[in-house]
């Protein structure tokens, strides 16, 4: 091979592959931004129903066009405890089906329109002010890059066809025997591990096949290996992860390895069946003649993953139990942080936001528990020491939780996130600060009560009744706001406004009544100061909850 031909081949493959990979990323990022909220709801709807999980995995991967992102995302959810092992197995199988859509996109064979698509979408992306239009244009730019990159790779592969020495080397990879099939599958696996994208290696395989460098059987065997190679991404994502997350990644490997093993045993029959189906399809759709090779490879990829899923779907509970036994739980607590946030999720911003949102929901629930503990302690004749420590410890935990959420969201903002997502990130940072402040004032109220008890003093029965009345109203206010945040209710302000006004009215009334009674001189000054400070603390809690309401009411 002369240097000119070698340079044309290497530069063409590198440039085409780079464009293809960038196109896949842009299309994935654009679709995530467009369908982000729907993806969040879909992931949260996953139940123990294996068919529901399978459907979610298929739709999510079809949307974001990356089984690697989906499987890493699943590992992240399992690692954070938001998804059970059994739920994750169905999603992983669905991801394998969803990723086959790439082959069918390539089958459209509109490579000559790649540049116009790229150029037209680029103008919209550069000059549009709408986030939604920019996201759509980013996805379309990605599609344009995919087709243009594929055309460049096809042209580069044509060099191989007309170079006898290089062509002879490729002819060593022939899926004419079982050993040949395994050799081709191994080559596909290694190539996918190196490129870190089964979609990209599928594009290379189709480019080689359409250029006539390899035949259909060799291409089909390469595709089988690519399915195994893509599992390395999820495996690498388990470094430092919990046992359950590692189990999910191991299942991904087992699922694909076993699938490739049984399909290679019947490979001659299977490849012949695919050829026969394509013959039948071409009779009905004559236009497929021009893109037969691409369609045949895409069909082989899809049928294999669907058949493998159907073979495994009934055994999900069995594999969940098997993996639990094979990969036993560790004797120590694995969770290194207080929150379930996982940096693996940062590559999928809209889903990462959902994860941090779940942590804020937990903060709201934690504040409610602290309110309940405070009510018990203030009414007790003698403080339950363990409960006092528990309440104070929870407040300290909230400080660390706020730091973890803020760091996670800040790291998320440092990436390329849509405007709507960035705005929600800023709101989340604000929300964590408000909930942490609520926990601070709960402890402040407890400390006022503790200070009086150390001086062998107590609030009067009437004062305790007044504080309890305000406490219950404030707790109800917080509970209503927590529910509004959980349900993403922007109209929360109108519904809870009467509660906020009633709390403020009660605080003013009790403060006024208490000051009017000071002339009697029956209440010790320390009790007076403690009671007025407690009222002020409840007023500050009310202000922070109201601030949460105002944040929720902002149009997104």
PDB file of C-alpha atoms in Angstrom, residues 256-439:
ATOM      1  CA  UNK A 256     -24.724 -10.359  26.301  1.00  0.00           C
ATOM      2  CA  UNK A 257     -22.150 -13.145  26.704  1.00  0.00           C
ATOM      3  CA  UNK A 258     -24.794 -15.864  27.011  1.00  0.00           C
ATOM      4  CA  UNK A 259     -26.713 -14.353  24.097  1.00  0.00           C
ATOM      5  CA  UNK A 260     -23.671 -14.341  21.826  1.00  0.00           C
ATOM      6  CA  UNK A 261     -22.794 -17.884  22.927  1.00  0.00           C
ATOM      7  CA  UNK A 262     -26.119 -19.429  21.961  1.00  0.00           C
ATOM      8  CA  UNK A 263     -26.513 -17.444  18.742  1.00  0.00           C
ATOM      9  CA  UNK A 264     -23.043 -18.473  17.531  1.00  0.00           C
ATOM     10  CA  UNK A 265     -24.024 -22.113  17.953  1.00  0.00           C
ATOM     11  CA  UNK A 266     -26.767 -21.644  15.350  1.00  0.00           C
ATOM     12  CA  UNK A 267     -25.030 -18.858  13.382  1.00  0.00           C
ATOM     13  CA  UNK A 268     -25.234 -20.436   9.889  1.00  0.00           C
ATOM     14  CA  UNK A 269     -28.968 -21.044  10.309  1.00  0.00           C
ATOM     15  CA  UNK A 270     -29.519 -17.614  11.864  1.00  0.00           C
ATOM     16  CA  UNK A 271     -27.660 -15.694   9.123  1.00  0.00           C
ATOM     17  CA  UNK A 272     -29.496 -17.691   6.445  1.00  0.00           C
ATOM     18  CA  UNK A 273     -32.809 -16.841   8.109  1.00  0.00           C
ATOM     19  CA  UNK A 274     -31.942 -13.122   8.042  1.00  0.00           C
ATOM     20  CA  UNK A 275     -31.008 -13.355   4.336  1.00  0.00           C
ATOM     21  CA  UNK A 276     -34.301 -15.105   3.623  1.00  0.00           C
ATOM     22  CA  UNK A 277     -36.280 -12.456   5.509  1.00  0.00           C
ATOM     23  CA  UNK A 278     -34.512  -9.713   3.541  1.00  0.00           C
ATOM     24  CA  UNK A 279     -35.305 -11.494   0.260  1.00  0.00           C
ATOM     25  CA  UNK A 280     -38.937 -11.481   1.294  1.00  0.00           C
ATOM     26  CA  UNK A 281     -38.779  -7.809   2.393  1.00  0.00           C
ATOM     27  CA  UNK A 282     -37.175  -6.734  -0.901  1.00  0.00           C
ATOM     28  CA  UNK A 283     -40.019  -8.374  -2.839  1.00  0.00           C
ATOM     29  CA  UNK A 284     -42.509  -6.204  -0.955  1.00  0.00           C
ATOM     30  CA  UNK A 285     -40.336  -3.076  -0.796  1.00  0.00           C
ATOM     31  CA  UNK A 286     -38.185  -2.943  -3.969  1.00  0.00           C
ATOM     32  CA  UNK A 287     -36.534   0.304  -2.815  1.00  0.00           C
ATOM     33  CA  UNK A 288     -34.652  -1.725  -0.171  1.00  0.00           C
ATOM     34  CA  UNK A 289     -32.457  -3.133  -2.954  1.00  0.00           C
ATOM     35  CA  UNK A 290     -30.202  -0.060  -2.818  1.00  0.00           C
ATOM     36  CA  UNK A 291     -29.785  -0.322   0.940  1.00  0.00           C
ATOM     37  CA  UNK A 292     -30.081  -4.055   1.385  1.00  0.00           C
ATOM     38  CA  UNK A 293     -26.749  -4.573   3.156  1.00  0.00           C
ATOM     39  CA  UNK A 294     -27.443  -1.838   5.732  1.00  0.00           C
ATOM     40  CA  UNK A 295     -30.989  -3.130   6.361  1.00  0.00           C
ATOM     41  CA  UNK A 296     -29.784  -6.730   6.635  1.00  0.00           C
ATOM     42  CA  UNK A 297     -27.157  -5.829   9.262  1.00  0.00           C
ATOM     43  CA  UNK A 298     -29.677  -3.690  11.191  1.00  0.00           C
ATOM     44  CA  UNK A 299     -32.210  -6.554  11.071  1.00  0.00           C
ATOM     45  CA  UNK A 300     -29.596  -9.017  12.341  1.00  0.00           C
ATOM     46  CA  UNK A 301     -28.766  -6.697  15.238  1.00  0.00           C
ATOM     47  CA  UNK A 302     -32.405  -6.088  16.191  1.00  0.00           C
ATOM     48  CA  UNK A 303     -33.599  -9.703  15.940  1.00  0.00           C
ATOM     49  CA  UNK A 304     -30.655 -10.944  18.002  1.00  0.00           C
ATOM     50  CA  UNK A 305     -31.307  -8.488  20.862  1.00  0.00           C
ATOM     51  CA  UNK A 306     -35.067  -9.044  20.823  1.00  0.00           C
ATOM     52  CA  UNK A 307     -34.656 -12.837  20.768  1.00  0.00           C
ATOM     53  CA  UNK A 308     -32.093 -12.721  23.578  1.00  0.00           C
ATOM     54  CA  UNK A 309     -34.397 -10.517  25.659  1.00  0.00           C
ATOM     55  CA  UNK A 310     -37.347 -12.875  25.151  1.00  0.00           C
ATOM     56  CA  UNK A 311     -35.121 -15.758  26.261  1.00  0.00           C
ATOM     57  CA  UNK A 312     -34.071 -13.915  29.448  1.00  0.00           C
ATOM     58  CA  UNK A 313     -37.229 -11.996  30.424  1.00  0.00           C
ATOM     59  CA  UNK A 314     -38.819 -14.878  32.340  1.00  0.00           C
ATOM     60  CA  UNK A 315     -35.671 -15.460  34.381  1.00  0.00           C
ATOM     61  CA  UNK A 316     -35.191 -11.947  35.804  1.00  0.00           C
ATOM     62  CA  UNK A 317     -36.153 -12.987  39.398  1.00  0.00           C
ATOM     63  CA  UNK A 318     -33.822 -15.994  39.086  1.00  0.00           C
ATOM     64  CA  UNK A 319     -30.869 -13.861  37.946  1.00  0.00           C
ATOM     65  CA  UNK A 320     -31.550 -11.306  40.690  1.00  0.00           C
ATOM     66  CA  UNK A 321     -31.323 -14.079  43.314  1.00  0.00           C
ATOM     67  CA  UNK A 322     -28.308 -15.689  41.614  1.00  0.00           C
ATOM     68  CA  UNK A 323     -26.366 -12.425  41.495  1.00  0.00           C
ATOM     69  CA  UNK A 324     -27.209 -11.770  45.155  1.00  0.00           C
ATOM     70  CA  UNK A 325     -25.615 -15.111  46.045  1.00  0.00           C
ATOM     71  CA  UNK A 326     -22.645 -14.883  43.681  1.00  0.00           C
ATOM     72  CA  UNK A 327     -21.884 -11.263  44.674  1.00  0.00           C
ATOM     73  CA  UNK A 328     -22.654 -11.241  48.428  1.00  0.00           C
ATOM     74  CA  UNK A 329     -23.261  -8.102  50.470  1.00  0.00           C
ATOM     75  CA  UNK A 330     -20.291  -6.594  52.240  1.00  0.00           C
ATOM     76  CA  UNK A 331     -20.061  -6.799  56.017  1.00  0.00           C
ATOM     77  CA  UNK A 332     -19.624  -3.029  56.346  1.00  0.00           C
ATOM     78  CA  UNK A 333     -21.678  -0.033  55.307  1.00  0.00           C
ATOM     79  CA  UNK A 334     -20.820   0.774  51.694  1.00  0.00           C
ATOM     80  CA  UNK A 335     -22.387   4.193  51.407  1.00  0.00           C
ATOM     81  CA  UNK A 336     -19.549   6.743  51.649  1.00  0.00           C
ATOM     82  CA  UNK A 337     -21.803   9.816  51.667  1.00  0.00           C
ATOM     83  CA  UNK A 338     -24.990  10.926  53.374  1.00  0.00           C
ATOM     84  CA  UNK A 339     -26.890  11.449  50.112  1.00  0.00           C
ATOM     85  CA  UNK A 340     -27.565   9.026  47.279  1.00  0.00           C
ATOM     86  CA  UNK A 341     -26.123  11.414  44.681  1.00  0.00           C
ATOM     87  CA  UNK A 342     -23.914   9.741  42.098  1.00  0.00           C
ATOM     88  CA  UNK A 343     -21.447  11.543  39.817  1.00  0.00           C
ATOM     89  CA  UNK A 344     -22.185   8.955  37.122  1.00  0.00           C
ATOM     90  CA  UNK A 345     -25.458  10.798  36.566  1.00  0.00           C
ATOM     91  CA  UNK A 346     -23.782  14.074  35.576  1.00  0.00           C
ATOM     92  CA  UNK A 347     -23.596  12.902  31.941  1.00  0.00           C
ATOM     93  CA  UNK A 348     -27.403  12.884  31.829  1.00  0.00           C
ATOM     94  CA  UNK A 349     -28.294  16.343  33.239  1.00  0.00           C
ATOM     95  CA  UNK A 350     -32.082  16.009  33.224  1.00  0.00           C
ATOM     96  CA  UNK A 351     -31.886  12.741  35.140  1.00  0.00           C
ATOM     97  CA  UNK A 352     -29.175  14.067  37.467  1.00  0.00           C
ATOM     98  CA  UNK A 353     -31.563  16.894  38.377  1.00  0.00           C
ATOM     99  CA  UNK A 354     -34.181  14.310  39.281  1.00  0.00           C
ATOM    100  CA  UNK A 355     -31.688  12.608  41.582  1.00  0.00           C
ATOM    101  CA  UNK A 356     -30.810  15.833  43.429  1.00  0.00           C
ATOM    102  CA  UNK A 357     -34.520  16.680  43.560  1.00  0.00           C
ATOM    103  CA  UNK A 358     -35.164  13.399  45.385  1.00  0.00           C
ATOM    104  CA  UNK A 359     -32.565  14.384  47.982  1.00  0.00           C
ATOM    105  CA  UNK A 360     -34.333  17.719  48.563  1.00  0.00           C
ATOM    106  CA  UNK A 361     -37.618  15.829  49.015  1.00  0.00           C
ATOM    107  CA  UNK A 362     -35.835  13.793  51.697  1.00  0.00           C
ATOM    108  CA  UNK A 363     -34.698  17.024  53.375  1.00  0.00           C
ATOM    109  CA  UNK A 364     -38.319  18.175  53.525  1.00  0.00           C
ATOM    110  CA  UNK A 365     -39.403  14.880  55.085  1.00  0.00           C
ATOM    111  CA  UNK A 366     -36.499  15.127  57.538  1.00  0.00           C
ATOM    112  CA  UNK A 367     -37.664  18.577  58.665  1.00  0.00           C
ATOM    113  CA  UNK A 368     -41.136  17.171  59.344  1.00  0.00           C
ATOM    114  CA  UNK A 369     -39.632  14.445  61.533  1.00  0.00           C
ATOM    115  CA  UNK A 370     -37.616  17.055  63.433  1.00  0.00           C
ATOM    116  CA  UNK A 371     -40.821  19.049  64.004  1.00  0.00           C
ATOM    117  CA  UNK A 372     -42.486  15.943  65.447  1.00  0.00           C
ATOM    118  CA  UNK A 373     -39.533  15.258  67.754  1.00  0.00           C
ATOM    119  CA  UNK A 374     -39.508  18.889  68.898  1.00  0.00           C
ATOM    120  CA  UNK A 375     -43.228  18.782  69.783  1.00  0.00           C
ATOM    121  CA  UNK A 376     -42.631  15.684  71.923  1.00  0.00           C
ATOM    122  CA  UNK A 377     -39.599  17.151  73.698  1.00  0.00           C
ATOM    123  CA  UNK A 378     -41.175  20.501  74.586  1.00  0.00           C
ATOM    124  CA  UNK A 379     -44.196  18.755  76.123  1.00  0.00           C
ATOM    125  CA  UNK A 380     -42.122  16.217  78.132  1.00  0.00           C
ATOM    126  CA  UNK A 381     -41.649  16.714  81.871  1.00  0.00           C
ATOM    127  CA  UNK A 382     -38.061  15.505  81.469  1.00  0.00           C
ATOM    128  CA  UNK A 383     -36.255  15.520  78.151  1.00  0.00           C
ATOM    129  CA  UNK A 384     -35.613  12.180  76.500  1.00  0.00           C
ATOM    130  CA  UNK A 385     -31.833  12.467  76.177  1.00  0.00           C
ATOM    131  CA  UNK A 386     -31.606  10.098  73.210  1.00  0.00           C
ATOM    132  CA  UNK A 387     -34.269  12.022  71.318  1.00  0.00           C
ATOM    133  CA  UNK A 388     -32.480  15.330  72.004  1.00  0.00           C
ATOM    134  CA  UNK A 389     -29.246  13.895  70.582  1.00  0.00           C
ATOM    135  CA  UNK A 390     -31.134  12.460  67.617  1.00  0.00           C
ATOM    136  CA  UNK A 391     -32.685  15.840  66.762  1.00  0.00           C
ATOM    137  CA  UNK A 392     -29.380  17.720  67.070  1.00  0.00           C
ATOM    138  CA  UNK A 393     -27.572  15.055  65.059  1.00  0.00           C
ATOM    139  CA  UNK A 394     -30.173  15.354  62.300  1.00  0.00           C
ATOM    140  CA  UNK A 395     -29.485  19.109  62.098  1.00  0.00           C
ATOM    141  CA  UNK A 396     -25.740  18.446  61.716  1.00  0.00           C
ATOM    142  CA  UNK A 397     -26.483  15.869  59.021  1.00  0.00           C
ATOM    143  CA  UNK A 398     -28.505  18.498  57.164  1.00  0.00           C
ATOM    144  CA  UNK A 399     -25.411  20.724  57.035  1.00  0.00           C
ATOM    145  CA  UNK A 400     -23.465  17.959  55.278  1.00  0.00           C
ATOM    146  CA  UNK A 401     -26.401  17.042  53.029  1.00  0.00           C
ATOM    147  CA  UNK A 402     -26.672  20.666  51.914  1.00  0.00           C
ATOM    148  CA  UNK A 403     -22.962  20.671  51.052  1.00  0.00           C
ATOM    149  CA  UNK A 404     -23.245  17.431  49.057  1.00  0.00           C
ATOM    150  CA  UNK A 405     -26.302  18.575  47.089  1.00  0.00           C
ATOM    151  CA  UNK A 406     -24.800  22.008  46.403  1.00  0.00           C
ATOM    152  CA  UNK A 407     -21.539  20.484  45.151  1.00  0.00           C
ATOM    153  CA  UNK A 408     -23.383  17.976  42.953  1.00  0.00           C
ATOM    154  CA  UNK A 409     -25.635  20.648  41.431  1.00  0.00           C
ATOM    155  CA  UNK A 410     -22.699  23.056  40.989  1.00  0.00           C
ATOM    156  CA  UNK A 411     -20.757  20.342  39.131  1.00  0.00           C
ATOM    157  CA  UNK A 412     -23.839  19.799  37.001  1.00  0.00           C
ATOM    158  CA  UNK A 413     -24.040  23.521  36.207  1.00  0.00           C
ATOM    159  CA  UNK A 414     -20.379  23.468  35.159  1.00  0.00           C
ATOM    160  CA  UNK A 415     -21.320  21.213  32.235  1.00  0.00           C
ATOM    161  CA  UNK A 416     -23.353  21.980  29.150  1.00  0.00           C
ATOM    162  CA  UNK A 417     -26.933  22.042  30.462  1.00  0.00           C
ATOM    163  CA  UNK A 418     -30.036  23.615  28.876  1.00  0.00           C
ATOM    164  CA  UNK A 419     -31.253  26.953  30.234  1.00  0.00           C
ATOM    165  CA  UNK A 420     -34.317  25.364  31.888  1.00  0.00           C
ATOM    166  CA  UNK A 421     -32.128  22.767  33.590  1.00  0.00           C
ATOM    167  CA  UNK A 422     -29.673  25.443  34.748  1.00  0.00           C
ATOM    168  CA  UNK A 423     -32.532  27.454  36.246  1.00  0.00           C
ATOM    169  CA  UNK A 424     -33.815  24.395  38.114  1.00  0.00           C
ATOM    170  CA  UNK A 425     -30.282  23.732  39.409  1.00  0.00           C
ATOM    171  CA  UNK A 426     -30.103  27.237  40.862  1.00  0.00           C
ATOM    172  CA  UNK A 427     -33.529  26.761  42.440  1.00  0.00           C
ATOM    173  CA  UNK A 428     -32.381  23.505  44.026  1.00  0.00           C
ATOM    174  CA  UNK A 429     -29.364  25.186  45.620  1.00  0.00           C
ATOM    175  CA  UNK A 430     -31.738  27.818  47.035  1.00  0.00           C
ATOM    176  CA  UNK A 431     -34.157  25.150  48.297  1.00  0.00           C
ATOM    177  CA  UNK A 432     -31.454  23.204  50.140  1.00  0.00           C
ATOM    178  CA  UNK A 433     -30.439  26.399  51.925  1.00  0.00           C
ATOM    179  CA  UNK A 434     -34.046  27.084  52.995  1.00  0.00           C
ATOM    180  CA  UNK A 435     -34.635  23.551  54.322  1.00  0.00           C
ATOM    181  CA  UNK A 436     -31.315  23.624  56.173  1.00  0.00           C
ATOM    182  CA  UNK A 437     -32.325  26.943  57.752  1.00  0.00           C
ATOM    183  CA  UNK A 438     -35.635  25.411  58.882  1.00  0.00           C
ATOM    184  CA  UNK A 439     -33.690  22.640  60.646  1.00  0.00           C
TER     185      UNK A 439
END
